[in-house]
mmCIF file of C-alpha atoms and ligand atoms in Angstrom:
data_model
loop_
_atom_site.group_PDB
_atom_site.id
_atom_site.type_symbol
_atom_site.label_atom_id
_atom_site.label_comp_id
_atom_site.label_asym_id
_atom_site.label_seq_id
_atom_site.Cartn_x
_atom_site.Cartn_y
_atom_site.Cartn_z
ATOM 1 C CA MET A 4 -9.652 14.403 7.406
ATOM 2 C CA THR A 5 -9.048 12.022 10.254
ATOM 3 C CA ASN A 6 -6.806 9.021 9.847
ATOM 4 C CA VAL A 7 -5.431 10.232 6.499
ATOM 5 C CA TYR A 8 -1.718 10.931 6.360
ATOM 6 C CA VAL A 9 -0.337 12.638 3.283
ATOM 7 C CA SER A 10 3.440 12.676 3.182
ATOM 8 C CA GLU A 11 5.133 16.050 3.356
ATOM 9 C CA HIS A 12 8.601 14.604 2.854
ATOM 10 C CA PRO A 13 10.592 16.384 0.129
ATOM 11 C CA LEU A 14 12.099 13.096 -1.104
ATOM 12 C CA VAL A 15 8.614 11.665 -1.583
ATOM 13 C CA ALA A 16 7.452 14.793 -3.433
ATOM 14 C CA HIS A 17 10.544 14.739 -5.678
ATOM 15 C CA LYS A 18 10.223 11.077 -6.591
ATOM 16 C CA LEU A 19 6.455 11.269 -7.005
ATOM 17 C CA THR A 20 6.853 14.032 -9.589
ATOM 18 C CA LYS A 21 9.137 11.780 -11.633
ATOM 19 C CA LEU A 22 6.663 8.934 -11.217
ATOM 20 C CA ARG A 23 3.833 11.013 -12.643
ATOM 21 C CA ASP A 24 5.875 12.056 -15.686
ATOM 22 C CA ILE A 25 4.527 10.496 -18.895
ATOM 23 C CA ASN A 26 8.120 10.146 -20.155
ATOM 24 C CA THR A 27 9.268 7.952 -17.250
ATOM 25 C CA SER A 28 10.174 4.464 -18.552
ATOM 26 C CA PRO A 29 8.727 1.294 -16.956
ATOM 27 C CA LYS A 30 12.178 0.491 -15.509
ATOM 28 C CA LYS A 31 12.462 3.896 -13.834
ATOM 29 C CA PHE A 32 8.786 3.748 -12.829
ATOM 30 C CA ARG A 33 9.353 0.445 -10.998
ATOM 31 C CA GLU A 34 12.429 1.856 -9.275
ATOM 32 C CA LEU A 35 10.465 4.904 -8.091
ATOM 33 C CA VAL A 36 7.512 2.820 -6.871
ATOM 34 C CA ARG A 37 9.974 0.737 -4.847
ATOM 35 C CA GLU A 38 11.725 3.771 -3.369
ATOM 36 C CA ILE A 39 8.593 5.771 -2.533
ATOM 37 C CA SER A 40 6.999 2.694 -0.971
ATOM 38 C CA ALA A 41 9.933 2.349 1.407
ATOM 39 C CA LEU A 42 9.716 6.024 2.380
ATOM 40 C CA MET A 43 5.953 5.764 2.877
ATOM 41 C CA THR A 44 6.364 2.672 5.034
ATOM 42 C CA TYR A 45 8.893 4.424 7.244
ATOM 43 C CA GLU A 46 6.207 7.028 7.949
ATOM 44 C CA ALA A 47 3.338 4.540 8.234
ATOM 45 C CA THR A 48 5.053 2.287 10.779
ATOM 46 C CA MET A 49 5.937 4.940 13.378
ATOM 47 C CA ASP A 50 3.502 3.376 15.879
ATOM 48 C CA LEU A 51 4.403 -0.309 15.557
ATOM 49 C CA THR A 52 4.786 -1.982 18.919
ATOM 50 C CA THR A 53 8.172 -3.173 20.117
ATOM 51 C CA SER A 54 9.285 -5.293 23.029
ATOM 52 C CA GLN A 55 12.523 -4.972 24.948
ATOM 53 C CA LEU A 56 15.415 -7.349 24.574
ATOM 54 C CA GLU A 57 18.954 -7.504 25.853
ATOM 55 C CA VAL A 58 21.680 -7.181 23.280
ATOM 56 C CA THR A 59 25.393 -7.792 23.706
ATOM 57 C CA THR A 60 27.590 -5.339 21.861
ATOM 58 C CA PRO A 61 31.384 -5.703 21.498
ATOM 59 C CA MET A 62 31.562 -3.219 24.401
ATOM 60 C CA GLY A 63 29.036 -4.676 26.805
ATOM 61 C CA SER A 64 25.312 -5.170 26.977
ATOM 62 C CA THR A 65 22.301 -2.904 26.695
ATOM 63 C CA THR A 66 18.548 -3.018 26.372
ATOM 64 C CA GLY A 67 17.252 -2.741 22.821
ATOM 65 C CA GLN A 68 13.952 -3.290 21.052
ATOM 66 C CA GLU A 69 12.523 -5.664 18.519
ATOM 67 C CA LEU A 70 9.269 -5.550 16.578
ATOM 68 C CA LYS A 71 6.649 -7.349 18.627
ATOM 69 C CA ASP A 72 3.863 -8.218 16.225
ATOM 70 C CA LYS A 73 4.051 -10.388 13.142
ATOM 71 C CA ILE A 74 3.524 -8.228 10.082
ATOM 72 C CA GLY A 75 1.827 -9.191 6.828
ATOM 73 C CA LEU A 76 2.302 -7.267 3.594
ATOM 74 C CA VAL A 77 -0.789 -7.505 1.429
ATOM 75 C CA PRO A 78 -0.149 -6.283 -2.116
ATOM 76 C CA ILE A 79 -3.250 -5.949 -4.277
ATOM 77 C CA LEU A 80 -2.439 -7.480 -7.679
ATOM 78 C CA ARG A 81 -1.156 -6.365 -9.970
ATOM 79 C CA ALA A 82 0.021 -2.865 -9.198
ATOM 80 C CA GLY A 83 0.651 -3.457 -5.481
ATOM 81 C CA LEU A 84 3.317 -6.028 -6.381
ATOM 82 C CA GLY A 85 5.805 -3.320 -7.243
ATOM 83 C CA MET A 86 5.578 -1.920 -3.723
ATOM 84 C CA VAL A 87 6.579 -5.165 -2.001
ATOM 85 C CA GLU A 88 10.356 -5.030 -2.518
ATOM 86 C CA GLY A 89 10.639 -1.518 -1.091
ATOM 87 C CA VAL A 90 8.658 -2.401 2.014
ATOM 88 C CA TRP A 91 10.258 -5.824 2.442
ATOM 89 C CA GLY A 92 13.679 -4.203 2.454
ATOM 90 C CA LEU A 93 12.683 -2.558 5.733
ATOM 91 C CA MET A 94 11.047 -5.602 7.306
ATOM 92 C CA PRO A 95 12.473 -8.739 5.690
ATOM 93 C CA ASN A 96 10.658 -11.062 8.094
ATOM 94 C CA ALA A 97 7.199 -9.871 7.047
ATOM 95 C CA GLU A 98 4.921 -12.429 5.418
ATOM 96 C CA VAL A 99 3.511 -11.523 1.996
ATOM 97 C CA TRP A 100 -0.099 -12.444 1.250
ATOM 98 C CA HIS A 101 -1.278 -11.549 -2.253
ATOM 99 C CA ILE A 102 -4.832 -10.532 -3.013
ATOM 100 C CA GLY A 103 -5.888 -10.514 -6.669
ATOM 101 C CA LEU A 104 -8.514 -7.935 -7.606
ATOM 102 C CA TYR A 105 -9.171 -6.133 -10.831
ATOM 103 C CA ARG A 106 -11.553 -3.283 -11.476
ATOM 104 C CA ASP A 107 -14.346 -4.060 -13.872
ATOM 105 C CA GLU A 108 -13.888 -1.313 -16.462
ATOM 106 C CA ARG A 109 -17.624 -0.784 -16.837
ATOM 107 C CA THR A 110 -18.864 -0.873 -13.250
ATOM 108 C CA LEU A 111 -15.537 0.117 -11.607
ATOM 109 C CA LYS A 112 -16.323 -2.537 -8.975
ATOM 110 C CA PRO A 113 -13.517 -4.851 -7.797
ATOM 111 C CA VAL A 114 -13.586 -8.472 -8.967
ATOM 112 C CA GLU A 115 -11.688 -10.972 -6.813
ATOM 113 C CA TYR A 116 -9.555 -13.535 -8.665
ATOM 114 C CA TYR A 117 -6.831 -14.610 -6.214
ATOM 115 C CA ASN A 118 -6.942 -15.246 -2.495
ATOM 116 C CA LYS A 119 -4.930 -18.019 -0.856
ATOM 117 C CA LEU A 120 -5.184 -16.876 2.749
ATOM 118 C CA PRO A 121 -5.128 -19.850 5.143
ATOM 119 C CA ILE A 122 -8.115 -20.278 7.436
ATOM 120 C CA ALA A 123 -6.497 -18.845 10.566
ATOM 121 C CA PRO A 124 -4.613 -15.551 10.490
ATOM 122 C CA THR A 125 -0.824 -15.885 10.710
ATOM 123 C CA VAL A 126 -0.060 -12.191 11.302
ATOM 124 C CA LYS A 127 -1.199 -9.494 13.731
ATOM 125 C CA VAL A 128 -0.736 -6.376 11.586
ATOM 126 C CA CYS A 129 -1.374 -6.007 7.850
ATOM 127 C CA LEU A 130 -0.086 -3.325 5.517
ATOM 128 C CA VAL A 131 -2.304 -3.220 2.425
ATOM 129 C CA LEU A 132 -0.149 -2.125 -0.504
ATOM 130 C CA ASP A 133 -1.673 -0.540 -3.602
ATOM 131 C CA PRO A 134 -0.334 2.530 -5.394
ATOM 132 C CA MET A 135 -3.803 3.801 -6.362
ATOM 133 C CA LEU A 136 -6.819 4.607 -4.175
ATOM 134 C CA ALA A 137 -9.323 5.688 -6.844
ATOM 135 C CA THR A 138 -12.977 4.841 -6.096
ATOM 136 C CA GLY A 139 -11.664 2.938 -3.082
ATOM 137 C CA GLY A 140 -13.488 -0.250 -4.100
ATOM 138 C CA SER A 141 -10.345 -2.405 -4.214
ATOM 139 C CA ALA A 142 -8.988 -1.151 -0.893
ATOM 140 C CA VAL A 143 -12.358 -1.530 0.863
ATOM 141 C CA ALA A 144 -12.763 -5.095 -0.489
ATOM 142 C CA THR A 145 -9.242 -6.043 0.615
ATOM 143 C CA VAL A 146 -9.767 -4.730 4.135
ATOM 144 C CA ASP A 147 -13.085 -6.638 4.213
ATOM 145 C CA ILE A 148 -11.175 -9.826 3.333
ATOM 146 C CA LEU A 149 -8.513 -9.205 5.995
ATOM 147 C CA LYS A 150 -11.052 -8.481 8.707
ATOM 148 C CA LYS A 151 -12.928 -11.631 7.810
ATOM 149 C CA TRP A 152 -9.589 -13.480 8.027
ATOM 150 C CA GLY A 153 -9.309 -12.211 11.618
ATOM 151 C CA VAL A 154 -6.770 -9.388 11.375
ATOM 152 C CA HIS A 155 -7.886 -6.168 12.992
ATOM 153 C CA ARG A 156 -4.799 -3.975 12.906
ATOM 154 C CA ILE A 157 -4.673 -2.843 9.279
ATOM 155 C CA LYS A 158 -3.060 0.109 7.503
ATOM 156 C CA PHE A 159 -3.419 1.180 3.892
ATOM 157 C CA VAL A 160 -0.194 2.318 2.240
ATOM 158 C CA GLY A 161 -0.642 3.870 -1.187
ATOM 159 C CA LEU A 162 0.948 6.414 -3.461
ATOM 160 C CA LEU A 163 -1.908 8.456 -4.929
ATOM 161 C CA GLY A 164 -5.430 8.886 -3.641
ATOM 162 C CA ALA A 165 -8.580 10.586 -4.875
ATOM 163 C CA PRO A 166 -11.000 12.244 -2.429
ATOM 164 C CA GLU A 167 -13.659 9.730 -3.524
ATOM 165 C CA GLY A 168 -11.455 6.767 -2.539
ATOM 166 C CA VAL A 169 -10.526 8.273 0.790
ATOM 167 C CA ALA A 170 -14.213 8.930 1.550
ATOM 168 C CA ALA A 171 -15.166 5.352 0.643
ATOM 169 C CA MET A 172 -12.478 3.898 2.903
ATOM 170 C CA GLN A 173 -13.371 6.197 5.765
ATOM 171 C CA LYS A 174 -17.011 5.215 5.477
ATOM 172 C CA ALA A 175 -16.355 1.461 5.332
ATOM 173 C CA HIS A 176 -13.287 1.217 7.574
ATOM 174 C CA PRO A 177 -12.882 4.442 9.566
ATOM 175 C CA GLU A 178 -10.271 2.956 11.894
ATOM 176 C CA VAL A 179 -7.855 2.026 9.078
ATOM 177 C CA PRO A 180 -5.190 4.706 8.636
ATOM 178 C CA ILE A 181 -4.583 5.774 5.041
ATOM 179 C CA HIS A 182 -1.032 6.756 4.110
ATOM 180 C CA LEU A 183 -0.541 8.488 0.775
ATOM 181 C CA ALA A 184 2.283 10.234 -1.034
ATOM 182 C CA ALA A 185 -0.294 12.703 -2.429
ATOM 183 C CA LEU A 186 -4.019 13.341 -2.398
ATOM 184 C CA ASP A 187 -5.064 14.378 -5.890
ATOM 185 C CA GLU A 188 -7.984 16.481 -7.131
ATOM 186 C CA ARG A 189 -10.616 14.051 -8.386
ATOM 187 C CA LEU A 190 -11.566 11.061 -10.508
ATOM 188 C CA ASN A 191 -12.320 11.538 -14.177
ATOM 189 C CA GLU A 192 -15.376 10.080 -15.939
ATOM 190 C CA ILE A 193 -13.705 6.669 -16.350
ATOM 191 C CA GLY A 194 -12.552 6.436 -12.745
ATOM 192 C CA TYR A 195 -8.921 7.499 -13.214
ATOM 193 C CA ILE A 196 -7.184 9.784 -10.748
ATOM 194 C CA VAL A 197 -6.511 13.310 -12.047
ATOM 195 C CA PRO A 198 -3.782 14.517 -12.381
ATOM 196 C CA GLY A 199 -2.652 11.051 -11.268
ATOM 197 C CA LEU A 200 -0.063 9.020 -13.106
ATOM 198 C CA GLY A 201 -2.163 6.921 -15.467
ATOM 199 C CA ASP A 202 -2.537 3.169 -15.044
ATOM 200 C CA ALA A 203 -0.129 2.087 -12.318
ATOM 201 C CA GLY A 204 -0.186 -1.590 -13.348
ATOM 202 C CA ASP A 205 0.380 -0.910 -17.033
ATOM 203 C CA ARG A 206 3.165 1.577 -16.367
ATOM 204 C CA GLN A 207 5.048 -0.883 -14.139
ATOM 205 C CA PHE A 208 4.632 -3.925 -16.300
ATOM 206 C CA GLY A 209 4.945 -2.186 -19.689
ATOM 207 C CA THR A 210 1.502 -3.376 -20.754
ATOM 208 C CA GLY A 211 -0.143 -0.036 -21.525
HETATM 209 C C1 LIG B 302 -5.881 -0.465 -10.066
HETATM 210 C C2 LIG B 302 -5.091 -0.115 -8.819
HETATM 211 C C3 LIG B 302 -6.053 -0.467 -7.713
HETATM 212 C C4 LIG B 302 -7.385 -0.122 -8.313
HETATM 213 C C5 LIG B 302 -7.806 1.190 -7.741
HETATM 214 O O1 LIG B 302 -5.861 -1.812 -10.304
HETATM 215 O O2 LIG B 302 -3.886 -0.787 -8.717
HETATM 216 O O3 LIG B 302 -6.008 -1.828 -7.332
HETATM 217 O O4 LIG B 302 -7.180 -0.004 -9.727
HETATM 218 O O5 LIG B 302 -9.072 1.505 -8.161
HETATM 219 P P1 LIG B 302 -10.314 1.568 -7.168
HETATM 220 O O6 LIG B 302 -9.858 2.366 -5.989
HETATM 221 O O7 LIG B 302 -11.342 2.290 -8.007
HETATM 222 O O8 LIG B 302 -10.712 0.182 -6.827
HETATM 223 P P2 LIG B 302 -6.537 -2.459 -11.604
HETATM 224 O O9 LIG B 302 -7.909 -2.887 -11.298
HETATM 225 O O10 LIG B 302 -6.349 -1.527 -12.763
HETATM 226 O O11 LIG B 302 -5.719 -3.762 -11.819
HETATM 227 P P3 LIG B 302 -4.161 -3.972 -12.139
HETATM 228 O O12 LIG B 302 -3.403 -3.525 -10.918
HETATM 229 O O13 LIG B 302 -4.089 -5.417 -12.373
HETATM 230 O O14 LIG B 302 -3.796 -3.161 -13.343
HETATM 231 N N1 LIG B 303 -6.075 2.590 -11.277
HETATM 232 C C1 LIG B 303 -4.965 3.121 -11.831
HETATM 233 O O1 LIG B 303 -4.014 2.396 -12.142
HETATM 234 N N2 LIG B 303 -4.938 4.438 -12.050
HETATM 235 C C2 LIG B 303 -5.935 5.262 -11.717
HETATM 236 O O2 LIG B 303 -5.826 6.481 -11.930
HETATM 237 C C3 LIG B 303 -7.086 4.687 -11.144
HETATM 238 C C4 LIG B 303 -7.122 3.350 -10.917
#
């Protein structure tokens, strides 16, 4: 599969296994989402552009680098919220633009309920954050929104994906790289990822 990057990092695999565990508490679940998101972002941002700058050290001066493009983190509410802190820890100057979508339980189609993007784009690169890429409807709709906003460098950073979601994203937005901690087997009859981890929003917020 082109443009799909599934982490092979042992730390990611270790933490993801704990995340899947039905006995993991919401507190521990949130901690793991935060930690895995940071590890995933490290991998997903390998190709960010930098520009050179001179830096003075206590011993002299040298040429260093700084991130060139303004970055926007775009968590899809609710479950993407839990990923923000982990990613923000690595890039504290990133802007955070929330997109509110929920999946209609019957149709499995995304319904938009929150979008406060200003008219003109304020960032060059967007990282769409959502732990679950199931049918792909939410991710596709969010990338649609960001493209319409005027951002064209977009990456999807998730935790678990289903083949159906990956296929939907590749069809709609083939140039958007998809970074996942694991690619699971399939969706079940109600659109949940199997083996998955259950409902990522409910498990984080204790609402299940
Ligand atoms: C979950 C998840 C994704 C979406 C994935 O959100 O966080 O946003 O489902 O499914 P899809 O790929 O089929 O669109 P949900 O709609 O359950 O809302 P929540 O995060 O508020 O719980
Ligand atoms: N949303 C979730 O939270 N979990 C799934 O398995 C699918 C969609």
